Coordinates of C-alpha atoms and ligand atoms in Angstrom, one line a residue:
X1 CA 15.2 -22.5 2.0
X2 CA 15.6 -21.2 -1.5
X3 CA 13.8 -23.5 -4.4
X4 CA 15.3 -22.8 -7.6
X5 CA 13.3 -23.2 -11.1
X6 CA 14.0 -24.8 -14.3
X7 CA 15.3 -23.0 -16.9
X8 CA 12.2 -24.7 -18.7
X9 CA 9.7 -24.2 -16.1
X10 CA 6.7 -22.2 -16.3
X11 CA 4.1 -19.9 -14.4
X12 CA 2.1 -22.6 -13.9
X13 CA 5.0 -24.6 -11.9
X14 CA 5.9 -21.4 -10.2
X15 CA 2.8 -20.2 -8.7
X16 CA 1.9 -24.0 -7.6
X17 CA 5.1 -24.4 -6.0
X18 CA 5.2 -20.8 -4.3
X19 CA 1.2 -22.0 -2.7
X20 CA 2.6 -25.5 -1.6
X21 CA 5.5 -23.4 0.0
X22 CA 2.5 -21.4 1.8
X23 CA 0.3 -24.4 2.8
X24 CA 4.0 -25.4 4.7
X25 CA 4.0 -22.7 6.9
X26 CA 6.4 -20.6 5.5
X27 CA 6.2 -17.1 3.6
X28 CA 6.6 -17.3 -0.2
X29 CA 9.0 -14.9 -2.3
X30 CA 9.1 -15.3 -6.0
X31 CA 12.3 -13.5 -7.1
X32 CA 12.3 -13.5 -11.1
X33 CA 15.6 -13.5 -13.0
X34 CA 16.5 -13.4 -16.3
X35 CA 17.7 -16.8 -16.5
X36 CA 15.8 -18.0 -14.1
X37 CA 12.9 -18.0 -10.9
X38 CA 13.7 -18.4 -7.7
X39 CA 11.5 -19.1 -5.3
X40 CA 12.2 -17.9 -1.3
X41 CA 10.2 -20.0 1.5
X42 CA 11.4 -17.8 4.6
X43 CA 10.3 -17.8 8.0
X44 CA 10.3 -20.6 10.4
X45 CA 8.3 -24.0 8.9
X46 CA 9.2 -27.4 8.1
X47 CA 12.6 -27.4 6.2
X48 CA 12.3 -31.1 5.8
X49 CA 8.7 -30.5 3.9
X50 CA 10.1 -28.3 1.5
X51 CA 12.9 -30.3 0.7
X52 CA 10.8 -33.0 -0.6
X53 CA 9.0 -30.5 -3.4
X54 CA 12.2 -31.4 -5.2
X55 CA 10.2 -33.8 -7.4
X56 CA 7.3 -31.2 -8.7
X57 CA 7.3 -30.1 -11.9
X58 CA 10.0 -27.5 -12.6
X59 CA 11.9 -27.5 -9.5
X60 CA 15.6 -28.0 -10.4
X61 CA 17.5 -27.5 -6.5
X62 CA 16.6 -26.9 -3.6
X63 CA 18.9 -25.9 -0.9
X64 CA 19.0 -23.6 2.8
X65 CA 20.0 -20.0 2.8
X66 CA 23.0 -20.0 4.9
X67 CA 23.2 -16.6 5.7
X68 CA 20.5 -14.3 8.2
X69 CA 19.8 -12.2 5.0
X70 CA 17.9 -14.0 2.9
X71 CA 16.3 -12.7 0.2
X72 CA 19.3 -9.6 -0.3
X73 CA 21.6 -12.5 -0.4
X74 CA 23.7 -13.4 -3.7
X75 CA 23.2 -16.7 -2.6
X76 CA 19.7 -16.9 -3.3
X77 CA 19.7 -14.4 -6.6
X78 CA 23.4 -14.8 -8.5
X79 CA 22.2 -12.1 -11.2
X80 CA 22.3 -8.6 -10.0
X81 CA 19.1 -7.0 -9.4
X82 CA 18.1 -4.3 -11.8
X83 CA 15.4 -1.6 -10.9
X84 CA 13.5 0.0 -13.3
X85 CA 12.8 3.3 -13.0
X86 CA 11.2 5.7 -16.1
X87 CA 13.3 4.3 -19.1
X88 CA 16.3 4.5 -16.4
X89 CA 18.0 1.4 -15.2
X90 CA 20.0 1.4 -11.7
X91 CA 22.5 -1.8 -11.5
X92 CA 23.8 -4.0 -14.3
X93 CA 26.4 -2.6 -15.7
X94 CA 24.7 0.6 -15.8
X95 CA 26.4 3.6 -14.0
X96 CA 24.0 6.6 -12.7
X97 CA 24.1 10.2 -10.9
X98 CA 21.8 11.2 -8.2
X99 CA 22.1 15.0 -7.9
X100 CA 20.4 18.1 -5.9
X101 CA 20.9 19.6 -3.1
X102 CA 21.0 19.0 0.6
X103 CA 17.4 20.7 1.4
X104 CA 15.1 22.0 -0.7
X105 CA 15.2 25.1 -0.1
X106 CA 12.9 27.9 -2.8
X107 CA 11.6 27.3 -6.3
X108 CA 14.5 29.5 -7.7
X109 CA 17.1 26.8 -6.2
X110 CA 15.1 23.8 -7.2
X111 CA 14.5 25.2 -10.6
X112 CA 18.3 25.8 -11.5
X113 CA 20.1 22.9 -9.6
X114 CA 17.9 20.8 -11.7
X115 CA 18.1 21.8 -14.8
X116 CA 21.9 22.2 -14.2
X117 CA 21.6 18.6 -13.6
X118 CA 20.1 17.7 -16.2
X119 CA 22.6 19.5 -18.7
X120 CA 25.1 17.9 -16.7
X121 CA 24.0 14.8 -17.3
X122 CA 22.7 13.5 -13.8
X123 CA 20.4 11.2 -14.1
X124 CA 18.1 11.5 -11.1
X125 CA 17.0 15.1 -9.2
X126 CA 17.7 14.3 -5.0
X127 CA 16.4 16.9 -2.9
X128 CA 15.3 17.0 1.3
X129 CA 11.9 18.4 2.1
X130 CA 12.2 16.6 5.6
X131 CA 15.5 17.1 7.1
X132 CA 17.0 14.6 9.7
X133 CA 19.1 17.1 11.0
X134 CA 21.1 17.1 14.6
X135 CA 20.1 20.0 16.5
X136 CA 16.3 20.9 16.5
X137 CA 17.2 24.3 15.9
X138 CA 18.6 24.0 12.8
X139 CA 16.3 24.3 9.1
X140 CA 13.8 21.5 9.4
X141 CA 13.1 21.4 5.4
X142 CA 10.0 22.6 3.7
X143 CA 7.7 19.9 4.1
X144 CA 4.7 19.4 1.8
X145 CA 5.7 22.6 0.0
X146 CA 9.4 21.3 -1.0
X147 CA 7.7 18.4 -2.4
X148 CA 5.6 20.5 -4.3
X149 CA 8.6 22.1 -5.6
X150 CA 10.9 18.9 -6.5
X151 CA 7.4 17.5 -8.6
X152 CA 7.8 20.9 -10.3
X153 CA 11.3 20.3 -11.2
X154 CA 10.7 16.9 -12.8
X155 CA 8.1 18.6 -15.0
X156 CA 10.6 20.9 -16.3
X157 CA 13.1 18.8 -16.9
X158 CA 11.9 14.7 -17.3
X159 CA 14.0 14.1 -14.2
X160 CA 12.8 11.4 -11.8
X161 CA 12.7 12.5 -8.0
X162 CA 14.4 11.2 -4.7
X163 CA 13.8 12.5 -1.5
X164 CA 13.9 11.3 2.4
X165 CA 11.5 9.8 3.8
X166 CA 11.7 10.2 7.9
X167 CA 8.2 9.4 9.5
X168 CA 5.6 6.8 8.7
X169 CA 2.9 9.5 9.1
X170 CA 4.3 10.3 5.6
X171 CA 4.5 7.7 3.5
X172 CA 1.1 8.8 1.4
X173 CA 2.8 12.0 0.9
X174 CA 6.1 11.1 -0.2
X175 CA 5.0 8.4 -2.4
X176 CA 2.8 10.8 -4.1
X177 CA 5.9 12.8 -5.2
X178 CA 8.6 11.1 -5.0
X179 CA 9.7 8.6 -7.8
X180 CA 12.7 6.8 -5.5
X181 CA 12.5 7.2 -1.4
X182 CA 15.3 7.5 0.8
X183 CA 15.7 6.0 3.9
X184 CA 18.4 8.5 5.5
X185 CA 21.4 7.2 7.5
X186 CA 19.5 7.5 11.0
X187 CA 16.7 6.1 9.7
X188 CA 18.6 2.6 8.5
X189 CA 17.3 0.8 11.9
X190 CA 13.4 1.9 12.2
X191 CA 12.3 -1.4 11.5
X192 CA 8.7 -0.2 11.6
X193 CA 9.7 2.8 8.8
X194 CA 11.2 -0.4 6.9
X195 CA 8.3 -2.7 7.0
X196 CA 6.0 0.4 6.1
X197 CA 8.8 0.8 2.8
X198 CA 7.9 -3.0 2.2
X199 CA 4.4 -2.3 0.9
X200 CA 5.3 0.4 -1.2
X201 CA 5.8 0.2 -4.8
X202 CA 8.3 2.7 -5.0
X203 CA 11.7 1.4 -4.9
X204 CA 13.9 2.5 -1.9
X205 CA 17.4 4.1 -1.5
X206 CA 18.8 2.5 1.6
X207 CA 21.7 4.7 3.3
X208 CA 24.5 2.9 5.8
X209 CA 24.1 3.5 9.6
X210 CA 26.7 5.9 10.9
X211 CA 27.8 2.9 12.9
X212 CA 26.0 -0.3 10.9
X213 CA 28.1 -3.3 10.1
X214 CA 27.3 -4.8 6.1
X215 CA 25.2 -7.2 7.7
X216 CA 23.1 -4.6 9.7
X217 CA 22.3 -3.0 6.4
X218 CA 21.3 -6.4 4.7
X219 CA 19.3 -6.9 7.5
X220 CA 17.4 -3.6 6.9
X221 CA 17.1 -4.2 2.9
X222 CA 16.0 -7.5 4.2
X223 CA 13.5 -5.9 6.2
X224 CA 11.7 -4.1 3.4
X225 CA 12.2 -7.0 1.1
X226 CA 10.4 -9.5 3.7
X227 CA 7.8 -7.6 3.3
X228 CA 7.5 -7.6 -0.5
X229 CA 9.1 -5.2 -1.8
X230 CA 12.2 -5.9 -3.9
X231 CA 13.5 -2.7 -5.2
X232 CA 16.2 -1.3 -2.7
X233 CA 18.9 -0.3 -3.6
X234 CA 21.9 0.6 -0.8
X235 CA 24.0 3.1 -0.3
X236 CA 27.4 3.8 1.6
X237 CA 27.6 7.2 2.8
X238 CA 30.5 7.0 5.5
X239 CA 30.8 5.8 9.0
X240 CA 32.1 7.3 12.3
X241 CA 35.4 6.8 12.9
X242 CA 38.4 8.9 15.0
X243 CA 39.2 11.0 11.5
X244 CA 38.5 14.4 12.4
X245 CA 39.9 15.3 9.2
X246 CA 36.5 14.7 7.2
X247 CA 33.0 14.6 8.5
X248 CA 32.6 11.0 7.9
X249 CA 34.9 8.1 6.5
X250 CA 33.9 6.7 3.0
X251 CA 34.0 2.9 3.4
X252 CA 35.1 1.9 0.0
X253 CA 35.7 -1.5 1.2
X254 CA 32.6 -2.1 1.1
X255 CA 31.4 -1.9 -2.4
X256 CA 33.7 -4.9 -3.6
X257 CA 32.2 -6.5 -0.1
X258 CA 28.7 -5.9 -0.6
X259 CA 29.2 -6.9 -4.8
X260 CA 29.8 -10.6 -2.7
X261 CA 26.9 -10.2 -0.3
X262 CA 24.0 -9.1 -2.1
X263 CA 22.7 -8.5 -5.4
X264 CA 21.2 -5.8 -4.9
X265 CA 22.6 -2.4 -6.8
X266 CA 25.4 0.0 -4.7
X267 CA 25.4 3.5 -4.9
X268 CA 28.2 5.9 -2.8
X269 CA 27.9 9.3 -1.6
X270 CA 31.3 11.0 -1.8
X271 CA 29.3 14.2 -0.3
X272 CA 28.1 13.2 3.6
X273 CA 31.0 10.3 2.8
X274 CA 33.4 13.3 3.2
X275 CA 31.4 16.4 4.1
X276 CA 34.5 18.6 2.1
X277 CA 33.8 19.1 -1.7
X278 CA 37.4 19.1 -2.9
X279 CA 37.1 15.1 -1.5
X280 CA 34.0 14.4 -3.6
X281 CA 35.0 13.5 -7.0
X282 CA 38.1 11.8 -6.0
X283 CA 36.2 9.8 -3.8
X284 CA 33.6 9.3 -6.8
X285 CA 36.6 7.9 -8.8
X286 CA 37.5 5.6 -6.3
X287 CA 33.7 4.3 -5.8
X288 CA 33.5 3.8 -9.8
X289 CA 37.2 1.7 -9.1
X290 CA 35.5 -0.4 -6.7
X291 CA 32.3 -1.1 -8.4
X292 CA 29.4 1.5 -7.5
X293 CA 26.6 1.2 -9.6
X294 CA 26.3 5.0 -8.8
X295 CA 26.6 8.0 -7.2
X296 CA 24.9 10.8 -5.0
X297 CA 26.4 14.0 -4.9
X298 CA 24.6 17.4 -3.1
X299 CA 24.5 20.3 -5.5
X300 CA 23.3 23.9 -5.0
X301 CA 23.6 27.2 -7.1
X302 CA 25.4 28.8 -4.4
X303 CA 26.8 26.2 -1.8
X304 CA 27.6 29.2 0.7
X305 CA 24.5 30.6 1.3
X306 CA 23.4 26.5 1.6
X307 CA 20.4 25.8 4.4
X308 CA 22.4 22.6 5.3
X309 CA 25.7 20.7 3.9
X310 CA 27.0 23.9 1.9
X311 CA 30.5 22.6 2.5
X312 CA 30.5 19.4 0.5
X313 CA 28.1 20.7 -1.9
X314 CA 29.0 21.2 -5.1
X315 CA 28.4 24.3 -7.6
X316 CA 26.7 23.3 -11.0
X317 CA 29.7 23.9 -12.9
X318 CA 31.6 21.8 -10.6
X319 CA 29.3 19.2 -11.2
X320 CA 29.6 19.0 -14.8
X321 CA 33.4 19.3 -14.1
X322 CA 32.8 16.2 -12.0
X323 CA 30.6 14.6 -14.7
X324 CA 33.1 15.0 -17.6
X325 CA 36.2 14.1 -14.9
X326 CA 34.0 10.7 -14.5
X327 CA 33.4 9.3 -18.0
X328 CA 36.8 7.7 -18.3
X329 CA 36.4 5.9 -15.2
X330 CA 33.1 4.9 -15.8
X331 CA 34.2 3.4 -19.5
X332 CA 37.2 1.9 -17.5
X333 CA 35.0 0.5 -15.0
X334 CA 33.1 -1.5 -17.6
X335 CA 29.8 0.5 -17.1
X336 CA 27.7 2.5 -19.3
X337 CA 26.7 6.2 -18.3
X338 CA 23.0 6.6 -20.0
X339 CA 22.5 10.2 -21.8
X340 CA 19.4 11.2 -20.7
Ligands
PEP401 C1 21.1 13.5 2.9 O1 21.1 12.7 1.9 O2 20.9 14.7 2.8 C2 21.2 12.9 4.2 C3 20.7 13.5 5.3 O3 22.0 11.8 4.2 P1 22.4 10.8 5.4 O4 21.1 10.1 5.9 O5 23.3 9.8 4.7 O6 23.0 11.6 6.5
MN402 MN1 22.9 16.5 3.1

């Protein structure tokens, strides 16, 4: 059930009607808009009980939440959700570019990709210190170190940091460093990794399955956001298909889709969306058409000698060749790319 607030009504209201929600039997969520609070009683209690707190002070409607997300659904929050990070906003209205490369991979790379980045104009430095990658065999990431060395890059150049998140043994460590964290791709269904992410207070970068439905991934956000935690933000990076033209195929159809779903801020990455850099910024065009909030996009100072994903990665003058290509479709689009 969803309770919506008054225009007019104030803490006071709120916080008695989110602990009468409670003494009900259900869990409370008080989702604050702009315009106005909502308040989320989810879990299984007394519908009929809640219903009737339509005559307490500042309740305007109350009504069920129709769909099995809940608390990701636009249903329940019509505004789009904006999350704060630094002086940088991610969703309405705003357009923004995570950046780095695939792994971390030496202080060298991490120092030039991101201040490359930042000249660019990228707005947030991604890098992997943990890799999810296929075979066992292949570069695992850096660990503790290539955290050390992505906390050293947003010294230098102001740039908040990104970076995957794969085990819940790590989630002390990662937070420590790491301004946004990323739940990778393969990652979408550990429902324990996504409760852990709901008692954070960092917010999270949720990336599609390789095979998740729409509603799969609002079930994951809704996963973390159960568990109080209401920054996500998600991100379609390509699903399996038959194409053996490209590594993956870039869903577009699902930006316009999820913009109906949820309120929650979309991001697309062009790079594992295609795994071929001459596809990425088309592709980035086309996500800006449809209504990204943003992009991620793999950089490295010399994509050939790359520890992983060399071949969609991106040189830093291609970047800002991407960057400058973008700014008309970003004006066209409606959105505003912040100079940082
Ligand atoms: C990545 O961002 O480098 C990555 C591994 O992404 P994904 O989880 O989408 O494959
Ligand atoms: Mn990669």
């Amino acid at each position: 059930m969803i309770v919506i607030m008054k225009r007019s009504a104030i803490e006071k209201d709120v916080q008695s009607i989110s602990k009468k929600i409670e003494a009900i039997g259900f869990q409370s969520h008080i989702i604050r808009g702009e315009e106005r609070t909502v308040i989320g009683a989810i879990g299984t209690g007394d519908k009929e009980r809640v219903k009737i707190l339509i005559n307490q002070d500042g309740v305007d409607r109350i009504y069920p939440i129709s769909k099995p997300y809940k608390l990701a659904a636009r249903s329940t929050k019509e505004e789009d959700t904006v999350i704060q990070v630094n002086d940088i906003q991610i969703g309405g209205g705003v357009f923004v570019v995570f950046a780095g490369p695939c792994s971390v991979e030496s202080r060298e790379q991490v120092l030039t990709t991101s201040e490359g980045i930042k000249s660019g104009g990228g707005h947030f430095f991604r890098g992997g210190a943990f890799k999810p990658r296929t075979s066992p065999y292949s570069f695992q990431g850096m660990g503790e170190d290539g955290l050390k060395l992505l906390a050293d890059a947003r010294t230098q150049t102001g740039l908040p940091i990104i970076t995957e998140l794969m085990s819940i043994d790590t989630v002390d460590l990662i937070s420590q460093y790491s301004d946004i964290i990323q739940i990778g791709a393969r990652n979408m269904q550990n429902f324990s990794l996504l409760k852990a992410m709901g008692s954070t207070q960092r917010p999270i970068f949720l990336k599609r399955g390789l095979c998740a439905t729409l509603e799969e991934l609002l079930m994951s956000a809704e996963y973390i956001m159960s568990e109080g935690n209401y920054n996500v933000m998600l991100c379609e990076r390509g699903i399996r298909t038959y194409e053996k033209a490209y590594r993956n195929t870039l869903d577009l159809n699902a930006v316009p889709t999820l913009k109906q779903m949820t309120h929650l801020p979309i991001i697309v990455d062009p790079a594992h969306g295609t795994g071929r850099v001459d596809l990425v910024t088309p592709m980035a065009k086309a996500a800006i058409a449809a209504g990204a909030d943003g992009i991620m996009v793999e950089v490295h100072p010399k994509p050939e000698e790359a520890f992983s994903d060399g071949q969609q990665s991106f040189t830093i003058p291609q970047f800002k060749q991407m960057m400058d290509e973008l700014k008309p479709f970003i004006e066209a689009a409606g959105k505003r790319l912040v100079i940082v």
